[in-house]
Coordinates of C-alpha atoms in Angstrom, one line a residue:
M1 CA 139.1 53.1 59.1
S2 CA 136.4 56.2 58.9
R3 CA 135.6 57.9 62.4
S4 CA 132.4 58.1 63.3
N5 CA 132.4 61.9 64.5
Q6 CA 133.0 63.3 61.5
T7 CA 130.7 65.4 59.5
M8 CA 129.4 63.5 56.9
V9 CA 128.7 66.9 55.1
P10 CA 131.3 69.4 54.8
E11 CA 129.1 72.5 54.3
A12 CA 126.4 71.2 57.4
R13 CA 129.9 71.6 60.3
E14 CA 128.1 75.3 60.9
A15 CA 124.4 74.7 61.2
M16 CA 125.1 71.5 63.2
N17 CA 127.6 74.3 65.6
K18 CA 124.1 77.2 65.3
F19 CA 121.9 73.9 66.3
K20 CA 124.1 73.1 69.2
M21 CA 124.5 76.2 70.5
E22 CA 121.1 76.9 70.8
A23 CA 120.7 73.9 72.4
A24 CA 122.8 74.5 75.0
N25 CA 121.4 78.3 75.1
E26 CA 117.9 76.2 76.0
V27 CA 119.2 74.3 78.1
G28 CA 121.0 76.5 80.4
V29 CA 124.6 75.5 79.4
N30 CA 127.7 77.7 78.5
L31 CA 128.7 77.4 75.3
K32 CA 131.5 78.9 73.8
Q33 CA 133.4 78.8 70.4
G34 CA 136.1 76.2 70.4
Y35 CA 137.0 73.7 72.9
N36 CA 134.2 72.8 75.6
G37 CA 136.1 70.7 77.9
D38 CA 135.6 71.7 81.1
L39 CA 131.5 71.6 80.7
T40 CA 130.9 68.4 82.8
S41 CA 129.4 65.3 81.6
R42 CA 126.0 65.9 83.1
Q43 CA 126.5 69.4 80.8
A44 CA 127.4 68.0 77.4
G45 CA 124.9 65.2 77.8
S46 CA 121.7 67.7 78.2
V47 CA 122.9 69.5 75.4
G48 CA 123.4 66.3 73.4
G49 CA 120.2 65.2 74.4
Q50 CA 117.9 68.2 73.6
M51 CA 119.6 68.5 70.2
V52 CA 118.5 64.8 70.0
K53 CA 115.1 65.8 71.5
K54 CA 114.8 68.4 68.5
M55 CA 115.5 66.3 66.0
I56 CA 113.5 64.0 66.6
E57 CA 110.4 66.7 67.4
A58 CA 111.1 67.6 63.5
Y59 CA 111.2 64.5 62.5
E60 CA 107.3 64.0 63.6
N61 CA 105.7 67.0 62.9
G62 CA 107.7 65.8 59.0
L63 CA 105.7 63.0 59.1
K64 CA 102.3 64.9 60.3

């Protein structure tokens, strides 16, 4: 059985962590390295939402 939250390319883990920290900073959420289980659902969702927004923007800019 495959776990969906594993990084498909292990070498990309550091880049994804940097991307997550940048997105958190943009929405004003203070992430720390390692465990962040003390975040509210709203905070975690805003970080994930910002990441998706930036990925969509990058994709759309690549189409132009």
